[in-house]
């Protein structure tokens, strides 16, 4: 919670500092570059709490999130697996230039049992790279974030590769403020290995939309907060 407050404050400072600039910067990286003496720590690129505008990753990527959809069925828990590492950096851009694999953006809401969005919910994602390999030394393709004021999350990454016994999947922990941690996994439609993976469940399968250079995967988490 403290970190999101800090990021939000930093973003406000950055915007305020950018105001006098004659030609407003079009993106966050420029703001961050101009404000090196103002803010340290998490960059505004990891801030998904920003209002609609140039810093909103949904606006930046032309993504219009469908209205929350749920029937009160909770997102099922899935095994954590052997590769979780606590202490991931707060970041929602896991993709790094030159990284192999298909570009992927994962978005959605975190919802309560009444299908209401939960702002400030914590999500911690970790996954294998396109070759099915986890970074167990560092934090590549690992990052945590908080839902924005609309209860939305945004993750920019690559499509994970398969590894022996496992279909394509992204691990995640989700927690409403003060709530229990749900550990689960996301899956992708139409993957042949889904049918041979004993852990796979269609209940956490994303819907995928092709945006040309990248795919947008959508999944709404529904948490039992009662
Ligand atoms: Fe895994």
mmCIF file with all atom_site columns, C-alpha atoms and ligand atoms in Angstrom:
data_model
loop_
_atom_site.group_PDB
_atom_site.id
_atom_site.type_symbol
_atom_site.label_atom_id
_atom_site.label_alt_id
_atom_site.label_comp_id
_atom_site.label_asym_id
_atom_site.label_entity_id
_atom_site.label_seq_id
_atom_site.pdbx_PDB_ins_code
_atom_site.Cartn_x
_atom_site.Cartn_y
_atom_site.Cartn_z
_atom_site.occupancy
_atom_site.B_iso_or_equiv
_atom_site.pdbx_formal_charge
_atom_site.auth_seq_id
_atom_site.auth_comp_id
_atom_site.auth_asym_id
_atom_site.auth_atom_id
_atom_site.pdbx_PDB_model_num
ATOM   1   C  CA  . UNK A 1 1   ? 0.000   0.000   0.000   1.00 0.00 ? 1   UNK A CA  1
ATOM   2   C  CA  . UNK A 1 2   ? 2.787   2.370   0.864   1.00 0.00 ? 2   UNK A CA  1
ATOM   3   C  CA  . UNK A 1 3   ? 4.491   1.789   -2.412  1.00 0.00 ? 3   UNK A CA  1
ATOM   4   C  CA  . UNK A 1 4   ? 1.410   2.662   -4.443  1.00 0.00 ? 4   UNK A CA  1
ATOM   5   C  CA  . UNK A 1 5   ? 1.029   5.882   -2.507  1.00 0.00 ? 5   UNK A CA  1
ATOM   6   C  CA  . UNK A 1 6   ? 4.636   6.687   -3.271  1.00 0.00 ? 6   UNK A CA  1
ATOM   7   C  CA  . UNK A 1 7   ? 4.267   5.944   -6.956  1.00 0.00 ? 7   UNK A CA  1
ATOM   8   C  CA  . UNK A 1 8   ? 1.123   8.022   -7.183  1.00 0.00 ? 8   UNK A CA  1
ATOM   9   C  CA  . UNK A 1 9   ? 2.852   10.918  -5.440  1.00 0.00 ? 9   UNK A CA  1
ATOM   10  C  CA  . UNK A 1 10  ? 5.835   10.561  -7.740  1.00 0.00 ? 10  UNK A CA  1
ATOM   11  C  CA  . UNK A 1 11  ? 3.579   10.628  -10.760 1.00 0.00 ? 11  UNK A CA  1
ATOM   12  C  CA  . UNK A 1 12  ? 1.947   13.832  -9.526  1.00 0.00 ? 12  UNK A CA  1
ATOM   13  C  CA  . UNK A 1 13  ? 5.346   15.415  -9.066  1.00 0.00 ? 13  UNK A CA  1
ATOM   14  C  CA  . UNK A 1 14  ? 6.426   14.303  -12.502 1.00 0.00 ? 14  UNK A CA  1
ATOM   15  C  CA  . UNK A 1 15  ? 3.312   15.714  -14.128 1.00 0.00 ? 15  UNK A CA  1
ATOM   16  C  CA  . UNK A 1 16  ? 3.720   18.959  -12.221 1.00 0.00 ? 16  UNK A CA  1
ATOM   17  C  CA  . UNK A 1 17  ? 7.325   19.210  -13.342 1.00 0.00 ? 17  UNK A CA  1
ATOM   18  C  CA  . UNK A 1 18  ? 6.338   18.546  -16.923 1.00 0.00 ? 18  UNK A CA  1
ATOM   19  C  CA  . UNK A 1 19  ? 3.779   21.349  -17.006 1.00 0.00 ? 19  UNK A CA  1
ATOM   20  C  CA  . UNK A 1 20  ? 6.198   24.197  -17.872 1.00 0.00 ? 20  UNK A CA  1
ATOM   21  C  CA  . UNK A 1 21  ? 7.720   22.249  -20.746 1.00 0.00 ? 21  UNK A CA  1
ATOM   22  C  CA  . UNK A 1 22  ? 6.879   24.041  -23.972 1.00 0.00 ? 22  UNK A CA  1
ATOM   23  C  CA  . UNK A 1 23  ? 6.353   20.863  -25.924 1.00 0.00 ? 23  UNK A CA  1
ATOM   24  C  CA  . UNK A 1 24  ? 4.699   18.368  -23.598 1.00 0.00 ? 24  UNK A CA  1
ATOM   25  C  CA  . UNK A 1 25  ? 6.308   15.008  -23.656 1.00 0.00 ? 25  UNK A CA  1
ATOM   26  C  CA  . UNK A 1 26  ? 4.125   12.319  -25.139 1.00 0.00 ? 26  UNK A CA  1
ATOM   27  C  CA  . UNK A 1 27  ? 5.235   9.520   -22.888 1.00 0.00 ? 27  UNK A CA  1
ATOM   28  C  CA  . UNK A 1 28  ? 6.280   8.667   -19.408 1.00 0.00 ? 28  UNK A CA  1
ATOM   29  C  CA  . UNK A 1 29  ? 9.908   7.804   -20.194 1.00 0.00 ? 29  UNK A CA  1
ATOM   30  C  CA  . UNK A 1 30  ? 10.621  11.394  -21.211 1.00 0.00 ? 30  UNK A CA  1
ATOM   31  C  CA  . UNK A 1 31  ? 9.056   12.699  -18.042 1.00 0.00 ? 31  UNK A CA  1
ATOM   32  C  CA  . UNK A 1 32  ? 11.125  10.322  -15.990 1.00 0.00 ? 32  UNK A CA  1
ATOM   33  C  CA  . UNK A 1 33  ? 14.254  11.359  -17.851 1.00 0.00 ? 33  UNK A CA  1
ATOM   34  C  CA  . UNK A 1 34  ? 13.607  15.030  -17.109 1.00 0.00 ? 34  UNK A CA  1
ATOM   35  C  CA  . UNK A 1 35  ? 12.916  14.456  -13.469 1.00 0.00 ? 35  UNK A CA  1
ATOM   36  C  CA  . UNK A 1 36  ? 15.965  12.549  -12.360 1.00 0.00 ? 36  UNK A CA  1
ATOM   37  C  CA  . UNK A 1 37  ? 16.519  14.959  -9.493  1.00 0.00 ? 37  UNK A CA  1
ATOM   38  C  CA  . UNK A 1 38  ? 12.932  14.731  -8.342  1.00 0.00 ? 38  UNK A CA  1
ATOM   39  C  CA  . UNK A 1 39  ? 11.988  11.113  -8.065  1.00 0.00 ? 39  UNK A CA  1
ATOM   40  C  CA  . UNK A 1 40  ? 13.889  7.949   -7.360  1.00 0.00 ? 40  UNK A CA  1
ATOM   41  C  CA  . UNK A 1 41  ? 12.603  4.439   -7.005  1.00 0.00 ? 41  UNK A CA  1
ATOM   42  C  CA  . UNK A 1 42  ? 9.735   3.046   -9.064  1.00 0.00 ? 42  UNK A CA  1
ATOM   43  C  CA  . UNK A 1 43  ? 9.201   4.813   -12.347 1.00 0.00 ? 43  UNK A CA  1
ATOM   44  C  CA  . UNK A 1 44  ? 5.864   6.104   -13.502 1.00 0.00 ? 44  UNK A CA  1
ATOM   45  C  CA  . UNK A 1 45  ? 5.779   3.384   -16.142 1.00 0.00 ? 45  UNK A CA  1
ATOM   46  C  CA  . UNK A 1 46  ? 4.828   0.970   -13.380 1.00 0.00 ? 46  UNK A CA  1
ATOM   47  C  CA  . UNK A 1 47  ? 1.986   3.211   -12.242 1.00 0.00 ? 47  UNK A CA  1
ATOM   48  C  CA  . UNK A 1 48  ? -1.353  1.748   -13.250 1.00 0.00 ? 48  UNK A CA  1
ATOM   49  C  CA  . UNK A 1 49  ? -3.222  4.087   -10.919 1.00 0.00 ? 49  UNK A CA  1
ATOM   50  C  CA  . UNK A 1 50  ? -2.767  7.037   -13.266 1.00 0.00 ? 50  UNK A CA  1
ATOM   51  C  CA  . UNK A 1 51  ? -5.955  8.606   -14.606 1.00 0.00 ? 51  UNK A CA  1
ATOM   52  C  CA  . UNK A 1 52  ? -6.923  8.277   -18.250 1.00 0.00 ? 52  UNK A CA  1
ATOM   53  C  CA  . UNK A 1 53  ? -4.394  10.106  -20.360 1.00 0.00 ? 53  UNK A CA  1
ATOM   54  C  CA  . UNK A 1 54  ? -0.914  9.693   -21.691 1.00 0.00 ? 54  UNK A CA  1
ATOM   55  C  CA  . UNK A 1 55  ? 0.215   7.707   -18.666 1.00 0.00 ? 55  UNK A CA  1
ATOM   56  C  CA  . UNK A 1 56  ? -2.683  5.271   -18.757 1.00 0.00 ? 56  UNK A CA  1
ATOM   57  C  CA  . UNK A 1 57  ? -1.303  2.048   -20.274 1.00 0.00 ? 57  UNK A CA  1
ATOM   58  C  CA  . UNK A 1 58  ? -4.758  1.130   -21.541 1.00 0.00 ? 58  UNK A CA  1
ATOM   59  C  CA  . UNK A 1 59  ? -4.978  4.386   -23.481 1.00 0.00 ? 59  UNK A CA  1
ATOM   60  C  CA  . UNK A 1 60  ? -1.382  4.080   -24.651 1.00 0.00 ? 60  UNK A CA  1
ATOM   61  C  CA  . UNK A 1 61  ? -2.058  0.654   -26.110 1.00 0.00 ? 61  UNK A CA  1
ATOM   62  C  CA  . UNK A 1 62  ? -5.552  1.275   -27.443 1.00 0.00 ? 62  UNK A CA  1
ATOM   63  C  CA  . UNK A 1 63  ? -7.101  -1.249  -25.094 1.00 0.00 ? 63  UNK A CA  1
ATOM   64  C  CA  . UNK A 1 64  ? -10.727 -0.834  -24.106 1.00 0.00 ? 64  UNK A CA  1
ATOM   65  C  CA  . UNK A 1 65  ? -11.435 -3.186  -21.267 1.00 0.00 ? 65  UNK A CA  1
ATOM   66  C  CA  . UNK A 1 66  ? -14.766 -4.939  -21.396 1.00 0.00 ? 66  UNK A CA  1
ATOM   67  C  CA  . UNK A 1 67  ? -17.076 -4.339  -18.452 1.00 0.00 ? 67  UNK A CA  1
ATOM   68  C  CA  . UNK A 1 68  ? -16.394 -6.678  -15.538 1.00 0.00 ? 68  UNK A CA  1
ATOM   69  C  CA  . UNK A 1 69  ? -17.992 -9.990  -16.155 1.00 0.00 ? 69  UNK A CA  1
ATOM   70  C  CA  . UNK A 1 70  ? -18.560 -12.596 -13.498 1.00 0.00 ? 70  UNK A CA  1
ATOM   71  C  CA  . UNK A 1 71  ? -21.260 -14.834 -12.140 1.00 0.00 ? 71  UNK A CA  1
ATOM   72  C  CA  . UNK A 1 72  ? -19.923 -14.950 -8.608  1.00 0.00 ? 72  UNK A CA  1
ATOM   73  C  CA  . UNK A 1 73  ? -17.754 -17.972 -9.334  1.00 0.00 ? 73  UNK A CA  1
ATOM   74  C  CA  . UNK A 1 74  ? -14.441 -17.480 -7.591  1.00 0.00 ? 74  UNK A CA  1
ATOM   75  C  CA  . UNK A 1 75  ? -11.188 -17.824 -9.459  1.00 0.00 ? 75  UNK A CA  1
ATOM   76  C  CA  . UNK A 1 76  ? -9.908  -21.253 -8.459  1.00 0.00 ? 76  UNK A CA  1
ATOM   77  C  CA  . UNK A 1 77  ? -6.625  -21.720 -6.685  1.00 0.00 ? 77  UNK A CA  1
ATOM   78  C  CA  . UNK A 1 78  ? -3.852  -23.443 -8.575  1.00 0.00 ? 78  UNK A CA  1
ATOM   79  C  CA  . UNK A 1 79  ? -0.592  -24.923 -7.379  1.00 0.00 ? 79  UNK A CA  1
ATOM   80  C  CA  . UNK A 1 80  ? 2.199   -22.425 -6.779  1.00 0.00 ? 80  UNK A CA  1
ATOM   81  C  CA  . UNK A 1 81  ? 4.812   -24.619 -8.431  1.00 0.00 ? 81  UNK A CA  1
ATOM   82  C  CA  . UNK A 1 82  ? 8.504   -24.612 -7.550  1.00 0.00 ? 82  UNK A CA  1
ATOM   83  C  CA  . UNK A 1 83  ? 9.595   -21.285 -9.021  1.00 0.00 ? 83  UNK A CA  1
ATOM   84  C  CA  . UNK A 1 84  ? 7.923   -18.545 -6.991  1.00 0.00 ? 84  UNK A CA  1
ATOM   85  C  CA  . UNK A 1 85  ? 10.282  -15.939 -5.587  1.00 0.00 ? 85  UNK A CA  1
ATOM   86  C  CA  . UNK A 1 86  ? 9.044   -13.433 -3.039  1.00 0.00 ? 86  UNK A CA  1
ATOM   87  C  CA  . UNK A 1 87  ? 10.235  -9.874  -3.265  1.00 0.00 ? 87  UNK A CA  1
ATOM   88  C  CA  . UNK A 1 88  ? 9.660   -9.221  -6.942  1.00 0.00 ? 88  UNK A CA  1
ATOM   89  C  CA  . UNK A 1 89  ? 10.055  -5.617  -8.078  1.00 0.00 ? 89  UNK A CA  1
ATOM   90  C  CA  . UNK A 1 90  ? 6.920   -3.510  -8.430  1.00 0.00 ? 90  UNK A CA  1
ATOM   91  C  CA  . UNK A 1 91  ? 6.627   -3.429  -12.200 1.00 0.00 ? 91  UNK A CA  1
ATOM   92  C  CA  . UNK A 1 92  ? 3.959   -4.189  -14.765 1.00 0.00 ? 92  UNK A CA  1
ATOM   93  C  CA  . UNK A 1 93  ? 6.262   -4.035  -17.781 1.00 0.00 ? 93  UNK A CA  1
ATOM   94  C  CA  . UNK A 1 94  ? 8.063   -7.368  -17.723 1.00 0.00 ? 94  UNK A CA  1
ATOM   95  C  CA  . UNK A 1 95  ? 8.961   -7.253  -21.417 1.00 0.00 ? 95  UNK A CA  1
ATOM   96  C  CA  . UNK A 1 96  ? 12.490  -6.124  -22.144 1.00 0.00 ? 96  UNK A CA  1
ATOM   97  C  CA  . UNK A 1 97  ? 13.829  -5.209  -25.563 1.00 0.00 ? 97  UNK A CA  1
ATOM   98  C  CA  . UNK A 1 98  ? 15.246  -8.138  -27.487 1.00 0.00 ? 98  UNK A CA  1
ATOM   99  C  CA  . UNK A 1 99  ? 13.459  -10.675 -25.343 1.00 0.00 ? 99  UNK A CA  1
ATOM   100 C  CA  . UNK A 1 100 ? 12.436  -13.695 -27.441 1.00 0.00 ? 100 UNK A CA  1
ATOM   101 C  CA  . UNK A 1 101 ? 8.800   -14.611 -27.770 1.00 0.00 ? 101 UNK A CA  1
ATOM   102 C  CA  . UNK A 1 102 ? 5.491   -13.171 -28.842 1.00 0.00 ? 102 UNK A CA  1
ATOM   103 C  CA  . UNK A 1 103 ? 4.568   -9.870  -27.245 1.00 0.00 ? 103 UNK A CA  1
ATOM   104 C  CA  . UNK A 1 104 ? 1.648   -10.194 -24.867 1.00 0.00 ? 104 UNK A CA  1
ATOM   105 C  CA  . UNK A 1 105 ? -0.398  -7.785  -22.773 1.00 0.00 ? 105 UNK A CA  1
ATOM   106 C  CA  . UNK A 1 106 ? -2.549  -9.265  -20.029 1.00 0.00 ? 106 UNK A CA  1
ATOM   107 C  CA  . UNK A 1 107 ? -5.340  -7.123  -18.630 1.00 0.00 ? 107 UNK A CA  1
ATOM   108 C  CA  . UNK A 1 108 ? -8.477  -7.406  -16.568 1.00 0.00 ? 108 UNK A CA  1
ATOM   109 C  CA  . UNK A 1 109 ? -10.185 -6.592  -13.310 1.00 0.00 ? 109 UNK A CA  1
ATOM   110 C  CA  . UNK A 1 110 ? -9.861  -7.897  -9.820  1.00 0.00 ? 110 UNK A CA  1
ATOM   111 C  CA  . UNK A 1 111 ? -13.416 -8.326  -8.548  1.00 0.00 ? 111 UNK A CA  1
ATOM   112 C  CA  . UNK A 1 112 ? -15.151 -9.284  -5.338  1.00 0.00 ? 112 UNK A CA  1
ATOM   113 C  CA  . UNK A 1 113 ? -17.948 -11.821 -5.015  1.00 0.00 ? 113 UNK A CA  1
ATOM   114 C  CA  . UNK A 1 114 ? -20.471 -9.151  -5.964  1.00 0.00 ? 114 UNK A CA  1
ATOM   115 C  CA  . UNK A 1 115 ? -18.575 -8.527  -9.202  1.00 0.00 ? 115 UNK A CA  1
ATOM   116 C  CA  . UNK A 1 116 ? -17.394 -5.133  -7.963  1.00 0.00 ? 116 UNK A CA  1
ATOM   117 C  CA  . UNK A 1 117 ? -13.867 -3.995  -8.927  1.00 0.00 ? 117 UNK A CA  1
ATOM   118 C  CA  . UNK A 1 118 ? -11.303 -3.897  -6.121  1.00 0.00 ? 118 UNK A CA  1
ATOM   119 C  CA  . UNK A 1 119 ? -8.911  -0.930  -6.302  1.00 0.00 ? 119 UNK A CA  1
ATOM   120 C  CA  . UNK A 1 120 ? -5.524  -1.430  -4.690  1.00 0.00 ? 120 UNK A CA  1
ATOM   121 C  CA  . UNK A 1 121 ? -5.562  -5.213  -5.013  1.00 0.00 ? 121 UNK A CA  1
ATOM   122 C  CA  . UNK A 1 122 ? -2.064  -6.699  -5.158  1.00 0.00 ? 122 UNK A CA  1
ATOM   123 C  CA  . UNK A 1 123 ? -0.983  -9.013  -7.974  1.00 0.00 ? 123 UNK A CA  1
ATOM   124 C  CA  . UNK A 1 124 ? 2.371   -10.782 -8.249  1.00 0.00 ? 124 UNK A CA  1
ATOM   125 C  CA  . UNK A 1 125 ? 3.090   -12.386 -11.634 1.00 0.00 ? 125 UNK A CA  1
ATOM   126 C  CA  . UNK A 1 126 ? 5.867   -14.805 -12.543 1.00 0.00 ? 126 UNK A CA  1
ATOM   127 C  CA  . UNK A 1 127 ? 6.383   -16.909 -15.619 1.00 0.00 ? 127 UNK A CA  1
ATOM   128 C  CA  . UNK A 1 128 ? 8.789   -18.815 -17.836 1.00 0.00 ? 128 UNK A CA  1
ATOM   129 C  CA  . UNK A 1 129 ? 10.335  -17.139 -20.863 1.00 0.00 ? 129 UNK A CA  1
ATOM   130 C  CA  . UNK A 1 130 ? 9.506   -18.127 -24.431 1.00 0.00 ? 130 UNK A CA  1
ATOM   131 C  CA  . UNK A 1 131 ? 11.831  -21.105 -24.097 1.00 0.00 ? 131 UNK A CA  1
ATOM   132 C  CA  . UNK A 1 132 ? 10.101  -22.397 -20.983 1.00 0.00 ? 132 UNK A CA  1
ATOM   133 C  CA  . UNK A 1 133 ? 12.863  -21.253 -18.634 1.00 0.00 ? 133 UNK A CA  1
ATOM   134 C  CA  . UNK A 1 134 ? 12.382  -19.328 -15.364 1.00 0.00 ? 134 UNK A CA  1
ATOM   135 C  CA  . UNK A 1 135 ? 14.852  -16.766 -14.102 1.00 0.00 ? 135 UNK A CA  1
ATOM   136 C  CA  . UNK A 1 136 ? 15.556  -18.157 -10.649 1.00 0.00 ? 136 UNK A CA  1
ATOM   137 C  CA  . UNK A 1 137 ? 18.603  -15.968 -10.076 1.00 0.00 ? 137 UNK A CA  1
ATOM   138 C  CA  . UNK A 1 138 ? 17.046  -12.583 -10.745 1.00 0.00 ? 138 UNK A CA  1
ATOM   139 C  CA  . UNK A 1 139 ? 13.577  -11.220 -11.382 1.00 0.00 ? 139 UNK A CA  1
ATOM   140 C  CA  . UNK A 1 140 ? 13.235  -11.351 -15.141 1.00 0.00 ? 140 UNK A CA  1
ATOM   141 C  CA  . UNK A 1 141 ? 9.571   -11.908 -16.030 1.00 0.00 ? 141 UNK A CA  1
ATOM   142 C  CA  . UNK A 1 142 ? 8.591   -11.380 -12.418 1.00 0.00 ? 142 UNK A CA  1
ATOM   143 C  CA  . UNK A 1 143 ? 6.801   -8.354  -11.044 1.00 0.00 ? 143 UNK A CA  1
ATOM   144 C  CA  . UNK A 1 144 ? 4.095   -7.191  -8.695  1.00 0.00 ? 144 UNK A CA  1
ATOM   145 C  CA  . UNK A 1 145 ? 1.592   -4.398  -9.075  1.00 0.00 ? 145 UNK A CA  1
ATOM   146 C  CA  . UNK A 1 146 ? -1.641  -2.988  -7.645  1.00 0.00 ? 146 UNK A CA  1
ATOM   147 C  CA  . UNK A 1 147 ? -4.953  -2.518  -9.404  1.00 0.00 ? 147 UNK A CA  1
ATOM   148 C  CA  . UNK A 1 148 ? -5.807  1.061   -10.288 1.00 0.00 ? 148 UNK A CA  1
ATOM   149 C  CA  . UNK A 1 149 ? -8.782  3.087   -9.074  1.00 0.00 ? 149 UNK A CA  1
ATOM   150 C  CA  . UNK A 1 150 ? -11.008 1.132   -11.462 1.00 0.00 ? 150 UNK A CA  1
ATOM   151 C  CA  . UNK A 1 151 ? -9.778  -2.192  -10.174 1.00 0.00 ? 151 UNK A CA  1
ATOM   152 C  CA  . UNK A 1 152 ? -7.803  -2.888  -13.349 1.00 0.00 ? 152 UNK A CA  1
ATOM   153 C  CA  . UNK A 1 153 ? -4.420  -4.538  -13.774 1.00 0.00 ? 153 UNK A CA  1
ATOM   154 C  CA  . UNK A 1 154 ? -2.091  -4.335  -16.774 1.00 0.00 ? 154 UNK A CA  1
ATOM   155 C  CA  . UNK A 1 155 ? 0.834   -6.611  -17.549 1.00 0.00 ? 155 UNK A CA  1
ATOM   156 C  CA  . UNK A 1 156 ? 3.140   -6.301  -20.554 1.00 0.00 ? 156 UNK A CA  1
ATOM   157 C  CA  . UNK A 1 157 ? 5.142   -9.453  -21.135 1.00 0.00 ? 157 UNK A CA  1
ATOM   158 C  CA  . UNK A 1 158 ? 5.796   -12.265 -23.610 1.00 0.00 ? 158 UNK A CA  1
ATOM   159 C  CA  . UNK A 1 159 ? 3.898   -15.464 -24.223 1.00 0.00 ? 159 UNK A CA  1
ATOM   160 C  CA  . UNK A 1 160 ? 5.447   -18.072 -21.916 1.00 0.00 ? 160 UNK A CA  1
ATOM   161 C  CA  . UNK A 1 161 ? 6.920   -21.207 -23.438 1.00 0.00 ? 161 UNK A CA  1
ATOM   162 C  CA  . UNK A 1 162 ? 6.086   -24.738 -22.461 1.00 0.00 ? 162 UNK A CA  1
ATOM   163 C  CA  . UNK A 1 163 ? 8.364   -26.885 -20.326 1.00 0.00 ? 163 UNK A CA  1
ATOM   164 C  CA  . UNK A 1 164 ? 8.165   -30.613 -19.667 1.00 0.00 ? 164 UNK A CA  1
ATOM   165 C  CA  . UNK A 1 165 ? 4.748   -31.547 -18.358 1.00 0.00 ? 165 UNK A CA  1
ATOM   166 C  CA  . UNK A 1 166 ? 3.338   -28.032 -18.512 1.00 0.00 ? 166 UNK A CA  1
ATOM   167 C  CA  . UNK A 1 167 ? 1.335   -26.126 -21.056 1.00 0.00 ? 167 UNK A CA  1
ATOM   168 C  CA  . UNK A 1 168 ? 1.717   -22.365 -21.510 1.00 0.00 ? 168 UNK A CA  1
ATOM   169 C  CA  . UNK A 1 169 ? 0.839   -20.620 -18.246 1.00 0.00 ? 169 UNK A CA  1
ATOM   170 C  CA  . UNK A 1 170 ? 1.456   -17.522 -16.164 1.00 0.00 ? 170 UNK A CA  1
ATOM   171 C  CA  . UNK A 1 171 ? 1.585   -17.810 -12.384 1.00 0.00 ? 171 UNK A CA  1
ATOM   172 C  CA  . UNK A 1 172 ? -0.059  -15.187 -10.235 1.00 0.00 ? 172 UNK A CA  1
ATOM   173 C  CA  . UNK A 1 173 ? -0.841  -14.330 -6.640  1.00 0.00 ? 173 UNK A CA  1
ATOM   174 C  CA  . UNK A 1 174 ? -3.768  -11.978 -6.051  1.00 0.00 ? 174 UNK A CA  1
ATOM   175 C  CA  . UNK A 1 175 ? -4.798  -10.336 -2.793  1.00 0.00 ? 175 UNK A CA  1
ATOM   176 C  CA  . UNK A 1 176 ? -7.498  -7.836  -1.990  1.00 0.00 ? 176 UNK A CA  1
ATOM   177 C  CA  . UNK A 1 177 ? -6.405  -5.224  0.555   1.00 0.00 ? 177 UNK A CA  1
ATOM   178 C  CA  . UNK A 1 178 ? -6.166  -7.055  3.849   1.00 0.00 ? 178 UNK A CA  1
ATOM   179 C  CA  . UNK A 1 179 ? -7.527  -10.226 2.303   1.00 0.00 ? 179 UNK A CA  1
ATOM   180 C  CA  . UNK A 1 180 ? -6.238  -13.727 1.767   1.00 0.00 ? 180 UNK A CA  1
ATOM   181 C  CA  . UNK A 1 181 ? -3.752  -14.437 -1.010  1.00 0.00 ? 181 UNK A CA  1
ATOM   182 C  CA  . UNK A 1 182 ? -5.094  -16.446 -3.924  1.00 0.00 ? 182 UNK A CA  1
ATOM   183 C  CA  . UNK A 1 183 ? -2.420  -18.372 -5.836  1.00 0.00 ? 183 UNK A CA  1
ATOM   184 C  CA  . UNK A 1 184 ? -3.452  -19.361 -9.335  1.00 0.00 ? 184 UNK A CA  1
ATOM   185 C  CA  . UNK A 1 185 ? -2.327  -19.691 -12.955 1.00 0.00 ? 185 UNK A CA  1
ATOM   186 C  CA  . UNK A 1 186 ? -3.587  -18.307 -16.258 1.00 0.00 ? 186 UNK A CA  1
ATOM   187 C  CA  . UNK A 1 187 ? -3.879  -20.411 -19.403 1.00 0.00 ? 187 UNK A CA  1
ATOM   188 C  CA  . UNK A 1 188 ? -4.274  -19.717 -23.102 1.00 0.00 ? 188 UNK A CA  1
ATOM   189 C  CA  . UNK A 1 189 ? -6.925  -21.009 -25.478 1.00 0.00 ? 189 UNK A CA  1
ATOM   190 C  CA  . UNK A 1 190 ? -6.152  -23.367 -28.309 1.00 0.00 ? 190 UNK A CA  1
ATOM   191 C  CA  . UNK A 1 191 ? -2.868  -24.683 -26.922 1.00 0.00 ? 191 UNK A CA  1
ATOM   192 C  CA  . UNK A 1 192 ? -2.473  -28.371 -27.718 1.00 0.00 ? 192 UNK A CA  1
ATOM   193 C  CA  . UNK A 1 193 ? -0.646  -29.088 -24.459 1.00 0.00 ? 193 UNK A CA  1
ATOM   194 C  CA  . UNK A 1 194 ? -3.646  -27.917 -22.418 1.00 0.00 ? 194 UNK A CA  1
ATOM   195 C  CA  . UNK A 1 195 ? -5.175  -31.348 -22.920 1.00 0.00 ? 195 UNK A CA  1
ATOM   196 C  CA  . UNK A 1 196 ? -2.154  -33.179 -21.529 1.00 0.00 ? 196 UNK A CA  1
ATOM   197 C  CA  . UNK A 1 197 ? -1.422  -30.891 -18.581 1.00 0.00 ? 197 UNK A CA  1
ATOM   198 C  CA  . UNK A 1 198 ? -2.971  -32.297 -15.419 1.00 0.00 ? 198 UNK A CA  1
ATOM   199 C  CA  . UNK A 1 199 ? -2.949  -28.892 -13.700 1.00 0.00 ? 199 UNK A CA  1
ATOM   200 C  CA  . UNK A 1 200 ? -4.634  -26.962 -16.511 1.00 0.00 ? 200 UNK A CA  1
ATOM   201 C  CA  . UNK A 1 201 ? -8.178  -25.750 -15.997 1.00 0.00 ? 201 UNK A CA  1
ATOM   202 C  CA  . UNK A 1 202 ? -10.379 -23.874 -18.463 1.00 0.00 ? 202 UNK A CA  1
ATOM   203 C  CA  . UNK A 1 203 ? -11.650 -21.836 -15.498 1.00 0.00 ? 203 UNK A CA  1
ATOM   204 C  CA  . UNK A 1 204 ? -8.592  -19.595 -15.653 1.00 0.00 ? 204 UNK A CA  1
ATOM   205 C  CA  . UNK A 1 205 ? -8.208  -19.463 -19.399 1.00 0.00 ? 205 UNK A CA  1
ATOM   206 C  CA  . UNK A 1 206 ? -7.812  -15.950 -20.799 1.00 0.00 ? 206 UNK A CA  1
ATOM   207 C  CA  . UNK A 1 207 ? -9.588  -14.615 -23.852 1.00 0.00 ? 207 UNK A CA  1
ATOM   208 C  CA  . UNK A 1 208 ? -7.168  -13.391 -26.502 1.00 0.00 ? 208 UNK A CA  1
ATOM   209 C  CA  . UNK A 1 209 ? -7.484  -10.571 -28.999 1.00 0.00 ? 209 UNK A CA  1
ATOM   210 C  CA  . UNK A 1 210 ? -4.950  -10.085 -31.787 1.00 0.00 ? 210 UNK A CA  1
ATOM   211 C  CA  . UNK A 1 211 ? -3.609  -6.527  -32.001 1.00 0.00 ? 211 UNK A CA  1
ATOM   212 C  CA  . UNK A 1 212 ? -1.123  -7.214  -34.774 1.00 0.00 ? 212 UNK A CA  1
ATOM   213 C  CA  . UNK A 1 213 ? 2.263   -6.713  -33.141 1.00 0.00 ? 213 UNK A CA  1
ATOM   214 C  CA  . UNK A 1 214 ? 0.989   -8.151  -29.893 1.00 0.00 ? 214 UNK A CA  1
ATOM   215 C  CA  . UNK A 1 215 ? -1.876  -10.066 -28.392 1.00 0.00 ? 215 UNK A CA  1
ATOM   216 C  CA  . UNK A 1 216 ? -4.096  -8.832  -25.588 1.00 0.00 ? 216 UNK A CA  1
ATOM   217 C  CA  . UNK A 1 217 ? -5.224  -11.437 -23.086 1.00 0.00 ? 217 UNK A CA  1
ATOM   218 C  CA  . UNK A 1 218 ? -8.134  -10.642 -20.784 1.00 0.00 ? 218 UNK A CA  1
ATOM   219 C  CA  . UNK A 1 219 ? -8.992  -12.311 -17.487 1.00 0.00 ? 219 UNK A CA  1
ATOM   220 C  CA  . UNK A 1 220 ? -11.000 -11.056 -14.513 1.00 0.00 ? 220 UNK A CA  1
ATOM   221 C  CA  . UNK A 1 221 ? -10.034 -12.463 -11.132 1.00 0.00 ? 221 UNK A CA  1
ATOM   222 C  CA  . UNK A 1 222 ? -12.914 -12.979 -8.701  1.00 0.00 ? 222 UNK A CA  1
ATOM   223 C  CA  . UNK A 1 223 ? -11.829 -13.141 -5.063  1.00 0.00 ? 223 UNK A CA  1
ATOM   224 C  CA  . UNK A 1 224 ? -13.653 -14.467 -2.052  1.00 0.00 ? 224 UNK A CA  1
ATOM   225 C  CA  . UNK A 1 225 ? -13.334 -11.406 0.175   1.00 0.00 ? 225 UNK A CA  1
ATOM   226 C  CA  . UNK A 1 226 ? -15.986 -12.415 2.719   1.00 0.00 ? 226 UNK A CA  1
HETATM 227 FE FE1 . LIG B 2 .   ? 5.258   -22.792 -14.028 1.00 0.00 ? 1   LIG B FE1 1
#
